[in-house]
mmCIF file of C-alpha atoms in Angstrom:
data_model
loop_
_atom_site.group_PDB
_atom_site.id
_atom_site.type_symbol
_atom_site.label_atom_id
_atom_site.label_comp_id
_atom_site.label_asym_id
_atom_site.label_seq_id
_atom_site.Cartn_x
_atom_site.Cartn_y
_atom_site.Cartn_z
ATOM 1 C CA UNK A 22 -12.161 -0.673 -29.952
ATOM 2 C CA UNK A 23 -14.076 -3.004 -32.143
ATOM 3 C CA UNK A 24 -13.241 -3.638 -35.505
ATOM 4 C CA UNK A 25 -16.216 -1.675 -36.942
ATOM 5 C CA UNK A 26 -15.062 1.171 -34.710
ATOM 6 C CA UNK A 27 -11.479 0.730 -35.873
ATOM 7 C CA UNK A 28 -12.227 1.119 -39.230
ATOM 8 C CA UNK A 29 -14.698 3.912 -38.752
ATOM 9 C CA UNK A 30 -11.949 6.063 -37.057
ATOM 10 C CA UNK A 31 -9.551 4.839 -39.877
ATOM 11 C CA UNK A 32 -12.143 6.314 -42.295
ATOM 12 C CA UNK A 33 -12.084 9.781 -40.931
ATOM 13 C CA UNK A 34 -8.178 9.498 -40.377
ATOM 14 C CA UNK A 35 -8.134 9.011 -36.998
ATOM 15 C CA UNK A 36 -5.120 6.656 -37.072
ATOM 16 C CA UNK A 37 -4.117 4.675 -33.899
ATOM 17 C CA UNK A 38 -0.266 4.283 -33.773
ATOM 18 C CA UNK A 39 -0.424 0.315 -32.767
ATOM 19 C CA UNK A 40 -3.248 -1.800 -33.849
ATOM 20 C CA UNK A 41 -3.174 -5.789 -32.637
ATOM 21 C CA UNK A 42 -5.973 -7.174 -34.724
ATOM 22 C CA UNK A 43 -7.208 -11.148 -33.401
ATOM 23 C CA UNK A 44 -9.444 -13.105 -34.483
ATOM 24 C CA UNK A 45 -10.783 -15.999 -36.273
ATOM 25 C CA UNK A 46 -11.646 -14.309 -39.161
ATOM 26 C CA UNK A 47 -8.518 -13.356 -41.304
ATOM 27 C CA UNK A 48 -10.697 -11.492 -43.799
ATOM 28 C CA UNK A 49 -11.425 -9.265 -41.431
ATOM 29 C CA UNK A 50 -7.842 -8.721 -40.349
ATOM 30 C CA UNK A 51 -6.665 -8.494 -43.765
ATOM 31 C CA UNK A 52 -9.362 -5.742 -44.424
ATOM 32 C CA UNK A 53 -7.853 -3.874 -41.603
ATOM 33 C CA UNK A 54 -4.868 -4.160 -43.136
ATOM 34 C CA UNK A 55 -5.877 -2.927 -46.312
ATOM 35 C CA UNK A 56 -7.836 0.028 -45.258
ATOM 36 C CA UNK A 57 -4.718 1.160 -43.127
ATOM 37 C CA UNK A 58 -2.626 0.977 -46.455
ATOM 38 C CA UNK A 59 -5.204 2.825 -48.730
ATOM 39 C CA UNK A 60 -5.228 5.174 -46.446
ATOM 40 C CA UNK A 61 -1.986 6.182 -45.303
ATOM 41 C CA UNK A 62 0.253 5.040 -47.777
ATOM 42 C CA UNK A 63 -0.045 6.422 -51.642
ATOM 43 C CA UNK A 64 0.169 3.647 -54.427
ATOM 44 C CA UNK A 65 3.054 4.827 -55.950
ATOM 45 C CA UNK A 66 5.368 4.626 -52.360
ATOM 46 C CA UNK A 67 3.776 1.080 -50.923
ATOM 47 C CA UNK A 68 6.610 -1.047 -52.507
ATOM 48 C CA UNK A 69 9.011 0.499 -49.591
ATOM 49 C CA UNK A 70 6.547 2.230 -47.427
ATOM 50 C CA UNK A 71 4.880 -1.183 -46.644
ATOM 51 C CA UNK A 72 6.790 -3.590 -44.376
ATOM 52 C CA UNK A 73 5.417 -6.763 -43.944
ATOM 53 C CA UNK A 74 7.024 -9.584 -41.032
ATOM 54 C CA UNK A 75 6.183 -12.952 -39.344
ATOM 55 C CA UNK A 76 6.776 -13.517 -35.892
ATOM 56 C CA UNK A 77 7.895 -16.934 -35.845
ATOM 57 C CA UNK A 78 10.971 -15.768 -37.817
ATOM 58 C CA UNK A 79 11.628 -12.093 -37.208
ATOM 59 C CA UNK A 80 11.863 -11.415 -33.433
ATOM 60 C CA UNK A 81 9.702 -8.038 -32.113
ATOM 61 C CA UNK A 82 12.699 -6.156 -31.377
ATOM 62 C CA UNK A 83 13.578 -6.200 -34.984
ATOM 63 C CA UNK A 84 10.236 -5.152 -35.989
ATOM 64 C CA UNK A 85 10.496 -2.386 -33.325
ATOM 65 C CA UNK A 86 13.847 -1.485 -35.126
ATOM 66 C CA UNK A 87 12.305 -0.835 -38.102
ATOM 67 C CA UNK A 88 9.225 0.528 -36.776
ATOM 68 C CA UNK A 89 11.630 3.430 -35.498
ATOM 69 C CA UNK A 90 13.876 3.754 -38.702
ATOM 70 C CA UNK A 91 12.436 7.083 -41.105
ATOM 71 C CA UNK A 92 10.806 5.563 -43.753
ATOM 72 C CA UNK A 93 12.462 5.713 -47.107
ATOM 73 C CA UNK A 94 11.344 8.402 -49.918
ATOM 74 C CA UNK A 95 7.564 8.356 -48.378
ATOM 75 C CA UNK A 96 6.323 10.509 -45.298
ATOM 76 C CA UNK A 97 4.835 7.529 -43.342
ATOM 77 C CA UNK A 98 5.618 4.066 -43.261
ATOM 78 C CA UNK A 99 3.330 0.662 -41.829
ATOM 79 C CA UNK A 100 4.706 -2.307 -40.524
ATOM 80 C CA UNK A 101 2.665 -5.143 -40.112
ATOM 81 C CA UNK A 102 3.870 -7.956 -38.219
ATOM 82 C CA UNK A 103 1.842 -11.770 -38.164
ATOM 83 C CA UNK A 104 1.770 -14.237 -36.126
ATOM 84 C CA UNK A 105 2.108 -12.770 -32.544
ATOM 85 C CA UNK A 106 0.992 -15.788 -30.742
ATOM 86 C CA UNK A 107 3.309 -14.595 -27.825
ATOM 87 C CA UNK A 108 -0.090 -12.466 -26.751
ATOM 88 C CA UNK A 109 -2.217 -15.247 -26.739
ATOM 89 C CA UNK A 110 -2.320 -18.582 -24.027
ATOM 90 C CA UNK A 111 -0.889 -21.141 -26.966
ATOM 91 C CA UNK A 112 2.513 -22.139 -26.141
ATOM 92 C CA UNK A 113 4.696 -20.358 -28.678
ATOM 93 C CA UNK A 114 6.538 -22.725 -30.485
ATOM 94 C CA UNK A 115 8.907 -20.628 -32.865
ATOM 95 C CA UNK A 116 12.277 -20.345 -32.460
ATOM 96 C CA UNK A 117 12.192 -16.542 -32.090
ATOM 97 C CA UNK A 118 12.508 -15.049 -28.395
ATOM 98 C CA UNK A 119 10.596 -11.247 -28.440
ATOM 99 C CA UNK A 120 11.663 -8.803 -25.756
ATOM 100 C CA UNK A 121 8.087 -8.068 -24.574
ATOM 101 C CA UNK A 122 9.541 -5.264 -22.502
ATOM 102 C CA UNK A 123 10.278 -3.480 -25.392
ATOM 103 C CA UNK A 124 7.160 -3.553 -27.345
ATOM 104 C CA UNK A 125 5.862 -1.997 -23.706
ATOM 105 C CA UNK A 126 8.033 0.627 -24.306
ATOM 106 C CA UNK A 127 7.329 1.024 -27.566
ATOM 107 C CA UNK A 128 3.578 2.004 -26.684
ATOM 108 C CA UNK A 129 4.482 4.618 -24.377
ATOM 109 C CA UNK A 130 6.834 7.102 -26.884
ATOM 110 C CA UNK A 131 5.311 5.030 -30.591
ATOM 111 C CA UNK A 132 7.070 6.605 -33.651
ATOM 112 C CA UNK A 133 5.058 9.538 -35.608
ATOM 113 C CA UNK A 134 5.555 8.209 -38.877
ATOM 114 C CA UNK A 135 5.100 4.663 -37.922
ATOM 115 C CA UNK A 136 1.856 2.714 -38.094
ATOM 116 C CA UNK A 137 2.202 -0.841 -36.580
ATOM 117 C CA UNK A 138 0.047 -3.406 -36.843
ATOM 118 C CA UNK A 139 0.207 -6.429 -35.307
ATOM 119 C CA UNK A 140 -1.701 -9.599 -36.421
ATOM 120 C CA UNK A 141 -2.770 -13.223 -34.825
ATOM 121 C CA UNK A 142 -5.163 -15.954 -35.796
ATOM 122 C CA UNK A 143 -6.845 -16.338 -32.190
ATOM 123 C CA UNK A 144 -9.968 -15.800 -30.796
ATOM 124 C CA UNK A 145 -8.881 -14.615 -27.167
ATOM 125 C CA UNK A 146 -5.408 -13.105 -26.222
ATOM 126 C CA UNK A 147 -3.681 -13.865 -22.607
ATOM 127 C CA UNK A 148 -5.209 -11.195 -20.632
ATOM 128 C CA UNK A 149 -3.367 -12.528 -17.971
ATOM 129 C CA UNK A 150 -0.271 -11.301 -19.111
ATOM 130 C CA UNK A 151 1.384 -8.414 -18.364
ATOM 131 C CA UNK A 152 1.768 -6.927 -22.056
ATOM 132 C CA UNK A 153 -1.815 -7.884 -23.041
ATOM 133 C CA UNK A 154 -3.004 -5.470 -20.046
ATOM 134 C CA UNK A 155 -0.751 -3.062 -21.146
ATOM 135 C CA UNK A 156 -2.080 -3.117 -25.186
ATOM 136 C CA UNK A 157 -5.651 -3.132 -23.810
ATOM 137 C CA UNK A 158 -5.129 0.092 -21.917
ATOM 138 C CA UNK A 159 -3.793 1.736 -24.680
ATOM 139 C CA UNK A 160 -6.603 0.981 -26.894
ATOM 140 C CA UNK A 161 -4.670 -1.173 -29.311
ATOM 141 C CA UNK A 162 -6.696 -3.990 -29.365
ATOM 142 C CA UNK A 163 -8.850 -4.694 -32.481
ATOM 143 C CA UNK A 164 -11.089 -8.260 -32.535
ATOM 144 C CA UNK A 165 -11.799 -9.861 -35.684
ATOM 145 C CA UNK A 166 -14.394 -12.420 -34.825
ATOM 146 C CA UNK A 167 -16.488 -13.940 -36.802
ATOM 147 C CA UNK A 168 -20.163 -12.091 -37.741
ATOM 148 C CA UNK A 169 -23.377 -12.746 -36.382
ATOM 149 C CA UNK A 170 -25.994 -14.425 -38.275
ATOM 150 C CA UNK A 171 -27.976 -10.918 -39.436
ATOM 151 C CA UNK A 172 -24.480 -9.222 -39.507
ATOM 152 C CA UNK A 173 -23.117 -12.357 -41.921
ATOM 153 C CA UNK A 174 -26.296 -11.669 -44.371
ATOM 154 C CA UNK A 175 -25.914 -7.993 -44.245
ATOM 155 C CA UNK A 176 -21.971 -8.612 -45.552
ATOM 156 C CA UNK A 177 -22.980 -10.870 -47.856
ATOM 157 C CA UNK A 178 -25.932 -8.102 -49.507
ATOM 158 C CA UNK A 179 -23.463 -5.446 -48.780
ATOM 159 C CA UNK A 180 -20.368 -6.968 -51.318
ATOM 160 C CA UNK A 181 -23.444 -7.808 -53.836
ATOM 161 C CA UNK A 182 -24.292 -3.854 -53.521
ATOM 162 C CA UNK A 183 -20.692 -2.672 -53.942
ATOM 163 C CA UNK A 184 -20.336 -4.903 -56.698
ATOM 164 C CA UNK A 185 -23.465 -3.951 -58.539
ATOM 165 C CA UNK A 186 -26.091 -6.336 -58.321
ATOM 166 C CA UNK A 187 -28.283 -7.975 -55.734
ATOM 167 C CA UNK A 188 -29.608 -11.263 -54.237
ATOM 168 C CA UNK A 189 -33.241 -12.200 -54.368
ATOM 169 C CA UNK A 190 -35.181 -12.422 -51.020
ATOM 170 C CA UNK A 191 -33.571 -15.491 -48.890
ATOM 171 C CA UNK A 192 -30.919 -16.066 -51.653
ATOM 172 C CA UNK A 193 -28.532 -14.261 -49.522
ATOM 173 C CA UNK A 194 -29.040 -17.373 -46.838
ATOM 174 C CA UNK A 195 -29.105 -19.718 -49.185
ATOM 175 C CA UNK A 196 -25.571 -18.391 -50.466
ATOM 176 C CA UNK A 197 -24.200 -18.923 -47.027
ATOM 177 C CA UNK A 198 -25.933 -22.491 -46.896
ATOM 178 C CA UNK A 199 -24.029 -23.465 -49.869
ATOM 179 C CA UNK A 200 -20.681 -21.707 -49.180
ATOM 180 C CA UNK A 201 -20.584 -22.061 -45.502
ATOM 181 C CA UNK A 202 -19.781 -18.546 -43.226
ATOM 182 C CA UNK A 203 -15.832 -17.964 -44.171
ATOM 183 C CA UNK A 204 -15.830 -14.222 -45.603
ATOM 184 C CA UNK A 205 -12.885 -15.520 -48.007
ATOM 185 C CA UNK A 206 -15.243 -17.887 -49.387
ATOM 186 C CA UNK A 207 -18.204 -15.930 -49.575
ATOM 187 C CA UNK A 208 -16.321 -12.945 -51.356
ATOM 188 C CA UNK A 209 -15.286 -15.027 -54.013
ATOM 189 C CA UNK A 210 -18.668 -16.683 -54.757
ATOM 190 C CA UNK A 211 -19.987 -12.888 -54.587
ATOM 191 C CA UNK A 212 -17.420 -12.164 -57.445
ATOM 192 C CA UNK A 213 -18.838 -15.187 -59.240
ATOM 193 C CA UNK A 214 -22.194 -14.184 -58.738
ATOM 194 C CA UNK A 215 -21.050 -10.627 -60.486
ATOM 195 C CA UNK A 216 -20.049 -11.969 -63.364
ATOM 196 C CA UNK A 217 -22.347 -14.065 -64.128
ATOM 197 C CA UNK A 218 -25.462 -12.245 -63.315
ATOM 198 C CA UNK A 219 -23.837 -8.690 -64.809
ATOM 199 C CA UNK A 220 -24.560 -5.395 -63.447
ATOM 200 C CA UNK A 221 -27.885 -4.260 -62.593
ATOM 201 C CA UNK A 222 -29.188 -7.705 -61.951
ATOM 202 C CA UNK A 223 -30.733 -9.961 -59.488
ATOM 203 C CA UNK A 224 -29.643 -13.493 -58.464
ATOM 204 C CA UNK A 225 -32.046 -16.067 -57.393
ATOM 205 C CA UNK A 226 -31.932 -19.066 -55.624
ATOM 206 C CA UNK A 227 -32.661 -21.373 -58.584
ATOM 207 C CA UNK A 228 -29.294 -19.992 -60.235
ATOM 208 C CA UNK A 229 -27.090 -19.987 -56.888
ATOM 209 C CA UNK A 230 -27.901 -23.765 -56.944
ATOM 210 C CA UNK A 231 -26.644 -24.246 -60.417
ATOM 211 C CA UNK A 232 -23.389 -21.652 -59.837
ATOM 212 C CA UNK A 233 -22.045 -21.780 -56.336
ATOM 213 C CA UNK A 234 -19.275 -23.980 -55.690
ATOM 214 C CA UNK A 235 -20.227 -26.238 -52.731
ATOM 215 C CA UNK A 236 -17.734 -28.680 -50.750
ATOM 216 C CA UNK A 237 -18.862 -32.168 -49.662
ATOM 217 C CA UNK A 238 -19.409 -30.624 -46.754
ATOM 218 C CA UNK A 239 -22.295 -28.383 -47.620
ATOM 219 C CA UNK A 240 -23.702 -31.148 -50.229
ATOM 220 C CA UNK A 241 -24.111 -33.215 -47.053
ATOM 221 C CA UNK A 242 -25.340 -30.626 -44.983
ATOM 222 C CA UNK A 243 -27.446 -30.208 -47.841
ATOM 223 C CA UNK A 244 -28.826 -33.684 -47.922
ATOM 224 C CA UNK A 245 -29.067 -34.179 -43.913
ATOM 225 C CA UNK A 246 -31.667 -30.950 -44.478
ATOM 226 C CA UNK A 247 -33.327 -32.712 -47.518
ATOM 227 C CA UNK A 248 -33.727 -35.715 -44.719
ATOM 228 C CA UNK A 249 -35.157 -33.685 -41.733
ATOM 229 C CA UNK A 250 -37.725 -31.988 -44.034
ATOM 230 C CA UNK A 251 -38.318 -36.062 -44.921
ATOM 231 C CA UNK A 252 -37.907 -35.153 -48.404
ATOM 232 C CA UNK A 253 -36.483 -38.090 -49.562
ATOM 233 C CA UNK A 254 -36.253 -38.297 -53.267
ATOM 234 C CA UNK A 255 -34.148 -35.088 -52.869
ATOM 235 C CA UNK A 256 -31.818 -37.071 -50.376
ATOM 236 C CA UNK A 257 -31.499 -40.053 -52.321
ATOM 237 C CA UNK A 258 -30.812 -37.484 -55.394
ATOM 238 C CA UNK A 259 -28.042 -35.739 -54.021
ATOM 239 C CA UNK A 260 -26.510 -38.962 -52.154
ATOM 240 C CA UNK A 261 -26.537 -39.920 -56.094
ATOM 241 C CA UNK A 262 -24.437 -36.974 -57.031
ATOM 242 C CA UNK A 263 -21.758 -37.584 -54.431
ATOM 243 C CA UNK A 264 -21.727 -41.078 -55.906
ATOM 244 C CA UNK A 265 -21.540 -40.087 -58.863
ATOM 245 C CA UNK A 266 -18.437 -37.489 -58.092
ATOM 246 C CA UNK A 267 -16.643 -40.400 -56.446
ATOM 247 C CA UNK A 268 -17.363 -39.804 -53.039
ATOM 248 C CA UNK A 269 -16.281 -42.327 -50.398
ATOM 249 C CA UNK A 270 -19.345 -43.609 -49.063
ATOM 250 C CA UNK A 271 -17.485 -44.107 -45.492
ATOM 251 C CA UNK A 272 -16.670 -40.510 -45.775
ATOM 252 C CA UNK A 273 -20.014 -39.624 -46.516
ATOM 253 C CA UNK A 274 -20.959 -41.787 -43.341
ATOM 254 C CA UNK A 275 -18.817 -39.730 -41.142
ATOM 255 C CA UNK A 276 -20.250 -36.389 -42.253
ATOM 256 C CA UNK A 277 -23.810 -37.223 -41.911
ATOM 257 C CA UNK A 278 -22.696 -38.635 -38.300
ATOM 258 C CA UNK A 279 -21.070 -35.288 -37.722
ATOM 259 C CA UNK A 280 -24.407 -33.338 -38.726
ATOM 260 C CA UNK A 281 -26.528 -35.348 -36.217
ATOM 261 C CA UNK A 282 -24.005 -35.195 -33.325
ATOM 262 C CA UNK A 283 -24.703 -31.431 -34.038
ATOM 263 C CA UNK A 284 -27.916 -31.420 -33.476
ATOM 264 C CA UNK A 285 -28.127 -33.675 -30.610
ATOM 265 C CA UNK A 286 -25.501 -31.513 -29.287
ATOM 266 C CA UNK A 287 -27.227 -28.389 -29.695
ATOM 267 C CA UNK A 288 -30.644 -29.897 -28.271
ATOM 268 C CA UNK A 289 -28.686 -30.783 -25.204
ATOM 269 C CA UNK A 290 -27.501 -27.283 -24.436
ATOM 270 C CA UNK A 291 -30.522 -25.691 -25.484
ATOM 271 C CA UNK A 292 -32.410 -27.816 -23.172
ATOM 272 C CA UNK A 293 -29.674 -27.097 -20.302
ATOM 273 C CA UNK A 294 -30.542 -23.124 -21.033
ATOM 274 C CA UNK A 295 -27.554 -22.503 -23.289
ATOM 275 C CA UNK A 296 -27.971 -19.434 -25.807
ATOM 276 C CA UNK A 297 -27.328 -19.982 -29.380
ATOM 277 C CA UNK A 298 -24.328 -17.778 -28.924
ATOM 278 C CA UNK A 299 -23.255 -19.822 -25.955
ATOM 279 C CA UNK A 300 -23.699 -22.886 -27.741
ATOM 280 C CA UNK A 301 -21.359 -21.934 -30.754
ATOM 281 C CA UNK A 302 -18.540 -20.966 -28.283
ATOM 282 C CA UNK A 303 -19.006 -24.129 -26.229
ATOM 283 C CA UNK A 304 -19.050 -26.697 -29.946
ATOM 284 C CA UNK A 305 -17.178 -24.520 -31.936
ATOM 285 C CA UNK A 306 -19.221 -23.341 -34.719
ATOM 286 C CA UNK A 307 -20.898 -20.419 -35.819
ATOM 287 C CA UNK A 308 -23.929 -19.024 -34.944
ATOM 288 C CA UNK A 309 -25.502 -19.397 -37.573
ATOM 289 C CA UNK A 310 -24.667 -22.978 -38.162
ATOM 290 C CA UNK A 311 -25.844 -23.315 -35.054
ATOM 291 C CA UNK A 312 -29.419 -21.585 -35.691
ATOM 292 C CA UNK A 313 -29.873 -24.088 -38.430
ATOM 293 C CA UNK A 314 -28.914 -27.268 -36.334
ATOM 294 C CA UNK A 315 -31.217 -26.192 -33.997
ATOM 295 C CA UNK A 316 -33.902 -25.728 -36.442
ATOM 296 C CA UNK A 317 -33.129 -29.529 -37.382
ATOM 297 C CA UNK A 318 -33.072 -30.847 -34.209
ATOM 298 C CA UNK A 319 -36.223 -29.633 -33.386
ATOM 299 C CA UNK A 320 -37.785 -32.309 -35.347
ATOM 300 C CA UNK A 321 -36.582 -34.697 -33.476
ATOM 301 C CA UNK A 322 -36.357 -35.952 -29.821
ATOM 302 C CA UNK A 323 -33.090 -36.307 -28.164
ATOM 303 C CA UNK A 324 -33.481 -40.307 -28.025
ATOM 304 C CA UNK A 325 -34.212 -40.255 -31.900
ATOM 305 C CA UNK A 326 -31.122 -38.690 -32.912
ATOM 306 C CA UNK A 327 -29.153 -40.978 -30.246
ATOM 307 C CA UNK A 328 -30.544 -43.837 -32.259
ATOM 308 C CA UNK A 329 -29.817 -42.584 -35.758
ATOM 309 C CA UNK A 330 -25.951 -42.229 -34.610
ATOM 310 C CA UNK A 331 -26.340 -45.368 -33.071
ATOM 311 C CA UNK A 332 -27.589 -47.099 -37.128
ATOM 312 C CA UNK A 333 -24.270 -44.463 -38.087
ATOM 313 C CA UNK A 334 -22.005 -46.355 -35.843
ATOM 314 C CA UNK A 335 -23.326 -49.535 -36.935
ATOM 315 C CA UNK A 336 -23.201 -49.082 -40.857
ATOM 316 C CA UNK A 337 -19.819 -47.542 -40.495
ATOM 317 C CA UNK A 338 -18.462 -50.838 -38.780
ATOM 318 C CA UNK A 339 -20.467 -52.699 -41.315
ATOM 319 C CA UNK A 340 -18.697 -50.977 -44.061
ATOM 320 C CA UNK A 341 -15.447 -51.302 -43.189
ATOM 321 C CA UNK A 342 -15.361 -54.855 -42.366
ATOM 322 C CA UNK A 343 -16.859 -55.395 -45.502
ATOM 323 C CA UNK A 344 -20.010 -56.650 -43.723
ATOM 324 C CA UNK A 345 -22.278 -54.468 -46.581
ATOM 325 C CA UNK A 346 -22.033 -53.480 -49.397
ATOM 326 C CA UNK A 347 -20.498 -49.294 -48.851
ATOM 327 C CA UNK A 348 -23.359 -48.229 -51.578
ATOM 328 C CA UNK A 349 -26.328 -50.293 -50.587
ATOM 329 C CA UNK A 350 -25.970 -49.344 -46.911
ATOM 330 C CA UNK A 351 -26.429 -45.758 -46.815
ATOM 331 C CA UNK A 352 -29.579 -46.416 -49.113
ATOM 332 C CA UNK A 353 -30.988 -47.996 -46.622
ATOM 333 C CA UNK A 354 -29.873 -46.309 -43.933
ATOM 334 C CA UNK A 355 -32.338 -43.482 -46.038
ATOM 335 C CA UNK A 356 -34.871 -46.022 -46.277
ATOM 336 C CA UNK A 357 -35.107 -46.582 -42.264
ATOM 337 C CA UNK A 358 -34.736 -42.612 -41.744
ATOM 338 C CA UNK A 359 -37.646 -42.441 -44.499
ATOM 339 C CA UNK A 360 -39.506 -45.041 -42.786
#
């Protein structure tokens, strides 16, 4: 089952006895998590109804142990377990060994007062493996990838709407321009947002500029967009503001290098017939980043971008062998792109 399956069935108390939630996205695993405690276990009994574990020092037999022990003062117990990277390819480096062969047996008699969930940061399990076949036919398997672009926005407008307020057309986008697409992130700038807007109200882009926290990252993201719509004063701007906030210029070098690699990445495997889907598996992004490289690249041919990394290359050698000045040679690396 998916994960908005899983927590649809969850909802109406339709409680699986296993769950093995993987993913990339922890918030979404952690939301699992949370919904299976708010719904089986009342507030008052969680302090010893709620077991939590980690793999790489508790082996699965002894979660299985207490998986299978009556819970204490409380008519059902959950046991979450992280870190079961023994389901995935990744060689498992803890010192732990887990009887696999029991968790198999496990699934086939689970307790009745038991709910156990078991957690890993990966996108793909082993499906090769014997146990992972075994979970899969039992329904136990929950992934927590990452969203979609339209599923991303409607999250973002959706925690706004729970909250109280709402974003102003294409400020929800503009959020996830700034913040970047981790759900952690995003719910915290959504808090922000909250508080300072108040109930009732709606945020616009103007005052997500002034209020979101953005990392170097974004600001340069921010300023490689300023460059492909060629508005420069913007670019030289916001190069001024990392500058000013003591930014490495090499660092900022790197970053802008990174941006364009994107897009001449992205160009290439769109041109080769690659989906935007495809291409974020294949680079390792998310779609949506992806969507908006595209949209940059598109204003360029391939060869152009091969030369602009080609200047990045150059300046970056230039810079650290003290060649130029760090400051005066990403100004005119603007001034070439400008020319």
């Amino acid at each position: 089952m998916d994960y908005k399956q899983a927590l649809k069935n969850i909802a109406k108390g339709q409680i699986a006895p296993v769950y093995i939630a993987y993913g990339s996205e922890s918030y979404l695993i952690q939301e699992l998590v949370h919904k299976l405690t708010d719904k089986l276990i009342p507030a008052e009994e969680r302090a010893f109804a709620v077991g939590r574990y980690d793999l790489t020092e508790t082996s699965i037999d002894a979660v299985l142990e207490e998986a299978e022990t009556l819970p204490f003062l409380a008519e059902r117990k959950l046991v979450v377990a992280s870190g079961a990277v023994f389901l995935t390819g990744a060689k498992d480096t803890g010192k732990v060994e887990h009887n696999l062969d029991r968790l198999a047996a496990y699934l086939k008699s689970p307790a009745d007062f038991t709910v156990l969930v078991l957690t890993v940061d990966a996108d793909k399990l082993d499906e090769r493996k014997k146990i992972v076949k075994t979970l899969k036919e039992a329904g136990a398997l929950v992934p927590c990838a990452v969203l979609a672009e339209a599923e991303l926005i409607q999250w973002v407008q959706q925690q706004a709407a729970k909250a109280g307020f709402s974003f102003a057309p294409g400020a929800a986008e503009q959020l996830i321009q700034y913040t970047g697409t981790s759900l952690q992130t995003l719910g915290k700038e959504v808090e922000k947002c909250y508080l300072y807007i108040g109930a009732g109200g709606t945020i616009t882009g103007a005052e997500l500029g002034q209020l979101v926290t953005k990392t170097v990252e974004q600001d340069i993201f921010q300023m490689v967009e300023h460059i492909v719509q060629m508005q420069m004063e913007q670019a030289f701007t916001m190069l001024a503001e990392l500058l000013r906030r003591k930014e490495e210029p090499i660092k900022i070098v790197i970053l802008v290098a990174r941006q364009f690699r994107i897009m001449l990445q992205v160009k290439d495997l769109t041109q080769q017939g690659y989906s935007q889907q495809q291409i974020a598996s294949q680079i390792g992004l998310h779609p949506y980043a992806v969507k908006i490289a595209a949209g940059q690249a598109g204003r360029f041919e391939a060869k152009r971008l091969t030369g602009i990394l080609q200047q990045l290359g150059e300046l970056d050698y230039q810079m650290k062998s003290g060649k130029i000045d760090k400051v005066l040679g990403l100004e005119m690396f603007l001034l070439r792109l400008a020319a």
